[in-house]
Amino acid sequence: MSKAREFIDFWVENSIHAAEQYRTAGASQDVAELTRRLVEAANGQGISEADLSAEIGDIAAYIEELLTAANKAESERRKST
């Protein structure tokens, strides 16, 4: 696994969350803001935006897909309780 992929997986685990969890305000759902945060954090670790794109393609589209999946999973979890 590449350094970029490891970083992306770590960042996603810690930064992409459903809009609402347990009746509290959820994490940011702003794709542009999250994209900026990922790129800045990666740059701080010596990983370029090009390296990120080589791993995941369009960074904003990737984050949007993950947010959609997190929100859907949370919605389904709430329906089952």
CSV table of N, CA and C in Angstrom, one decimal:
chain,number,residue,atom,x,y,z
A,1,MET,N,0.8,-1.2,0.0
A,1,MET,CA,0.0,0.0,0.0
A,1,MET,C,0.9,1.2,0.0
A,2,SER,N,0.5,2.2,-0.8
A,2,SER,CA,1.3,3.4,-0.9
A,2,SER,C,1.1,4.3,0.3
A,3,LYS,N,2.1,5.2,0.5
A,3,LYS,CA,2.0,6.2,1.6
A,3,LYS,C,0.7,7.0,1.4
A,4,ALA,N,0.4,7.4,0.2
A,4,ALA,CA,-0.7,8.2,-0.1
A,4,ALA,C,-2.0,7.5,0.2
A,5,ARG,N,-2.1,6.2,-0.1
A,5,ARG,CA,-3.3,5.4,0.2
A,5,ARG,C,-3.5,5.2,1.7
A,6,GLU,N,-2.4,4.9,2.3
A,6,GLU,CA,-2.5,4.8,3.8
A,6,GLU,C,-3.0,6.1,4.4
A,7,PHE,N,-2.5,7.2,4.0
A,7,PHE,CA,-2.9,8.5,4.5
A,7,PHE,C,-4.4,8.8,4.2
A,8,ILE,N,-4.8,8.5,3.0
A,8,ILE,CA,-6.2,8.7,2.6
A,8,ILE,C,-7.1,7.9,3.5
A,9,ASP,N,-6.8,6.6,3.7
A,9,ASP,CA,-7.6,5.7,4.5
A,9,ASP,C,-7.7,6.2,6.0
A,10,PHE,N,-6.5,6.7,6.5
A,10,PHE,CA,-6.5,7.2,7.9
A,10,PHE,C,-7.3,8.5,8.0
A,11,TRP,N,-7.2,9.4,7.0
A,11,TRP,CA,-7.9,10.6,7.1
A,11,TRP,C,-9.4,10.4,7.0
A,12,VAL,N,-9.8,9.6,6.0
A,12,VAL,CA,-11.2,9.3,5.8
A,12,VAL,C,-11.8,8.7,7.1
A,13,GLU,N,-11.1,7.8,7.7
A,13,GLU,CA,-11.6,7.2,9.0
A,13,GLU,C,-11.9,8.2,10.1
A,14,ASN,N,-11.1,9.2,10.1
A,14,ASN,CA,-11.1,10.2,11.1
A,14,ASN,C,-11.9,11.5,10.7
A,15,SER,N,-12.2,11.6,9.5
A,15,SER,CA,-12.8,12.9,9.0
A,15,SER,C,-14.1,12.8,8.3
A,16,ILE,N,-14.5,11.7,7.8
A,16,ILE,CA,-15.8,11.6,7.1
A,16,ILE,C,-16.8,10.9,8.0
A,17,HIS,N,-17.8,11.6,8.3
A,17,HIS,CA,-18.9,11.1,9.2
A,17,HIS,C,-20.2,11.5,8.7
A,18,ALA,N,-21.2,10.8,9.2
A,18,ALA,CA,-22.6,11.2,8.8
A,18,ALA,C,-23.0,12.6,9.3
A,19,ALA,N,-24.0,13.2,8.7
A,19,ALA,CA,-24.4,14.5,9.1
A,19,ALA,C,-24.9,14.6,10.5
A,20,GLU,N,-25.5,13.6,11.0
A,20,GLU,CA,-26.1,13.6,12.3
A,20,GLU,C,-25.8,12.2,13.0
A,21,GLN,N,-25.3,12.3,14.2
A,21,GLN,CA,-25.1,11.0,14.9
A,21,GLN,C,-25.6,11.3,16.3
A,22,TYR,N,-26.4,10.4,16.8
A,22,TYR,CA,-26.9,10.4,18.2
A,22,TYR,C,-27.4,11.8,18.6
A,23,ARG,N,-28.2,12.4,17.7
A,23,ARG,CA,-28.9,13.7,18.0
A,23,ARG,C,-28.0,14.8,18.3
A,24,THR,N,-26.8,14.7,17.8
A,24,THR,CA,-25.8,15.8,17.9
A,24,THR,C,-25.5,16.3,16.5
A,25,ALA,N,-25.0,17.5,16.4
A,25,ALA,CA,-24.6,18.1,15.1
A,25,ALA,C,-23.4,17.2,14.6
A,26,GLY,N,-23.6,16.8,13.3
A,26,GLY,CA,-22.6,16.0,12.7
A,26,GLY,C,-21.4,16.7,12.2
A,27,ALA,N,-20.6,16.0,11.5
A,27,ALA,CA,-19.3,16.5,10.9
A,27,ALA,C,-19.7,17.3,9.7
A,28,SER,N,-18.7,18.1,9.3
A,28,SER,CA,-18.8,18.9,8.1
A,28,SER,C,-19.3,18.1,6.9
A,29,GLN,N,-20.2,18.6,6.1
A,29,GLN,CA,-20.7,18.0,4.9
A,29,GLN,C,-20.3,18.8,3.7
A,30,ASP,N,-19.4,19.8,3.9
A,30,ASP,CA,-19.0,20.7,2.8
A,30,ASP,C,-17.9,20.0,2.1
A,31,VAL,N,-18.2,19.5,0.9
A,31,VAL,CA,-17.2,18.8,0.1
A,31,VAL,C,-15.9,19.6,-0.2
A,32,ALA,N,-16.1,20.9,-0.6
A,32,ALA,CA,-15.0,21.8,-0.9
A,32,ALA,C,-14.1,21.9,0.4
A,33,GLU,N,-14.7,22.1,1.5
A,33,GLU,CA,-13.9,22.3,2.8
A,33,GLU,C,-13.2,21.0,3.1
A,34,LEU,N,-13.8,19.8,3.0
A,34,LEU,CA,-13.2,18.6,3.3
A,34,LEU,C,-12.1,18.3,2.3
A,35,THR,N,-12.3,18.6,1.0
A,35,THR,CA,-11.2,18.4,0.0
A,35,THR,C,-10.0,19.3,0.4
A,36,ARG,N,-10.3,20.5,0.7
A,36,ARG,CA,-9.1,21.4,1.1
A,36,ARG,C,-8.4,20.8,2.3
A,37,ARG,N,-9.2,20.4,3.3
A,37,ARG,CA,-8.5,19.8,4.5
A,37,ARG,C,-7.7,18.6,4.2
A,38,LEU,N,-8.2,17.7,3.4
A,38,LEU,CA,-7.4,16.5,3.0
A,38,LEU,C,-6.2,16.9,2.3
A,39,VAL,N,-6.2,17.8,1.3
A,39,VAL,CA,-5.0,18.2,0.6
A,39,VAL,C,-4.0,18.8,1.5
A,40,GLU,N,-4.5,19.7,2.4
A,40,GLU,CA,-3.6,20.4,3.3
A,40,GLU,C,-2.9,19.4,4.2
A,41,ALA,N,-3.7,18.5,4.8
A,41,ALA,CA,-3.1,17.5,5.7
A,41,ALA,C,-2.1,16.6,5.0
A,42,ALA,N,-2.5,16.2,3.8
A,42,ALA,CA,-1.5,15.4,3.0
A,42,ALA,C,-0.3,16.1,2.7
A,43,ASN,N,-0.4,17.4,2.3
A,43,ASN,CA,0.8,18.2,2.1
A,43,ASN,C,1.7,18.3,3.3
A,44,GLY,N,1.1,18.3,4.5
A,44,GLY,CA,1.8,18.4,5.7
A,44,GLY,C,2.6,17.1,6.0
A,45,GLN,N,2.2,16.0,5.3
A,45,GLN,CA,2.9,14.7,5.5
A,45,GLN,C,3.8,14.4,4.3
A,46,GLY,N,3.9,15.4,3.4
A,46,GLY,CA,4.8,15.2,2.3
A,46,GLY,C,4.1,14.5,1.1
A,47,ILE,N,2.8,14.5,1.1
A,47,ILE,CA,2.1,13.8,0.0
A,47,ILE,C,1.4,14.9,-0.8
A,48,SER,N,1.7,14.9,-2.1
A,48,SER,CA,1.2,16.0,-3.0
A,48,SER,C,-0.3,15.7,-3.4
A,49,GLU,N,-0.9,16.7,-3.9
A,49,GLU,CA,-2.3,16.6,-4.4
A,49,GLU,C,-2.3,15.6,-5.6
A,50,ALA,N,-1.2,15.6,-6.4
A,50,ALA,CA,-1.1,14.7,-7.5
A,50,ALA,C,-1.0,13.2,-7.0
A,51,ASP,N,-0.3,13.0,-5.9
A,51,ASP,CA,-0.3,11.7,-5.4
A,51,ASP,C,-1.7,11.2,-4.9
A,52,LEU,N,-2.4,12.1,-4.3
A,52,LEU,CA,-3.8,11.8,-3.8
A,52,LEU,C,-4.6,11.4,-5.1
A,53,SER,N,-4.6,12.3,-6.1
A,53,SER,CA,-5.4,12.0,-7.3
A,53,SER,C,-5.0,10.7,-8.0
A,54,ALA,N,-3.7,10.4,-7.9
A,54,ALA,CA,-3.3,9.1,-8.6
A,54,ALA,C,-3.9,7.9,-7.9
A,55,GLU,N,-4.2,8.1,-6.6
A,55,GLU,CA,-4.8,7.0,-5.8
A,55,GLU,C,-6.3,6.9,-5.9
A,56,ILE,N,-7.0,8.1,-5.9
A,56,ILE,CA,-8.4,8.1,-5.8
A,56,ILE,C,-9.1,8.9,-6.9
A,57,GLY,N,-8.4,9.4,-7.9
A,57,GLY,CA,-9.0,10.1,-9.0
A,57,GLY,C,-9.4,11.5,-8.5
A,58,ASP,N,-10.6,12.0,-8.9
A,58,ASP,CA,-11.1,13.3,-8.5
A,58,ASP,C,-11.4,13.3,-7.0
A,59,ILE,N,-10.6,14.1,-6.3
A,59,ILE,CA,-10.7,14.1,-4.8
A,59,ILE,C,-12.0,14.5,-4.3
A,60,ALA,N,-12.6,15.6,-4.8
A,60,ALA,CA,-13.9,16.1,-4.4
A,60,ALA,C,-15.0,15.0,-4.6
A,61,ALA,N,-15.0,14.4,-5.8
A,61,ALA,CA,-16.0,13.4,-6.1
A,61,ALA,C,-15.8,12.2,-5.2
A,62,TYR,N,-14.6,11.8,-4.8
A,62,TYR,CA,-14.3,10.7,-3.9
A,62,TYR,C,-14.9,11.1,-2.5
A,63,ILE,N,-14.7,12.3,-2.0
A,63,ILE,CA,-15.2,12.7,-0.7
A,63,ILE,C,-16.7,12.7,-0.8
A,64,GLU,N,-17.3,13.2,-1.8
A,64,GLU,CA,-18.7,13.3,-2.0
A,64,GLU,C,-19.4,11.9,-1.9
A,65,GLU,N,-18.7,10.9,-2.6
A,65,GLU,CA,-19.2,9.5,-2.5
A,65,GLU,C,-19.2,9.0,-1.1
A,66,LEU,N,-18.1,9.3,-0.4
A,66,LEU,CA,-17.9,8.8,1.0
A,66,LEU,C,-19.0,9.4,1.9
A,67,LEU,N,-19.2,10.7,1.7
A,67,LEU,CA,-20.2,11.4,2.6
A,67,LEU,C,-21.6,10.8,2.3
A,68,THR,N,-21.9,10.5,1.0
A,68,THR,CA,-23.2,9.9,0.7
A,68,THR,C,-23.4,8.6,1.3
A,69,ALA,N,-22.3,7.8,1.3
A,69,ALA,CA,-22.4,6.4,1.9
A,69,ALA,C,-22.5,6.5,3.4
A,70,ALA,N,-21.8,7.4,4.0
A,70,ALA,CA,-21.9,7.6,5.5
A,70,ALA,C,-23.3,8.0,5.9
A,71,ASN,N,-23.8,9.0,5.2
A,71,ASN,CA,-25.2,9.4,5.5
A,71,ASN,C,-26.2,8.4,5.3
A,72,LYS,N,-26.1,7.6,4.2
A,72,LYS,CA,-27.0,6.5,3.9
A,72,LYS,C,-26.9,5.5,5.0
A,73,ALA,N,-25.7,5.1,5.4
A,73,ALA,CA,-25.6,4.1,6.5
A,73,ALA,C,-26.2,4.5,7.8
A,74,GLU,N,-26.0,5.8,8.1
A,74,GLU,CA,-26.5,6.4,9.3
A,74,GLU,C,-28.0,6.4,9.3
A,75,SER,N,-28.6,6.8,8.2
A,75,SER,CA,-30.0,6.8,8.0
A,75,SER,C,-30.6,5.4,8.1
A,76,GLU,N,-30.0,4.4,7.5
A,76,GLU,CA,-30.5,3.0,7.6
A,76,GLU,C,-30.3,2.5,9.1
A,77,ARG,N,-29.3,2.9,9.7
A,77,ARG,CA,-29.1,2.5,11.1
A,77,ARG,C,-30.2,3.0,12.0
A,78,ARG,N,-30.5,4.3,11.8
A,78,ARG,CA,-31.6,4.9,12.6
A,78,ARG,C,-32.9,4.3,12.3
A,79,LYS,N,-33.2,3.9,11.1
A,79,LYS,CA,-34.5,3.2,10.7
A,79,LYS,C,-34.6,1.9,11.4
A,80,SER,N,-33.5,1.2,11.6
A,80,SER,CA,-33.5,-0.2,12.2
A,80,SER,C,-33.6,-0.2,13.7
A,81,THR,N,-33.5,1.0,14.4
A,81,THR,CA,-33.6,1.1,15.8
A,81,THR,C,-35.0,1.5,16.3
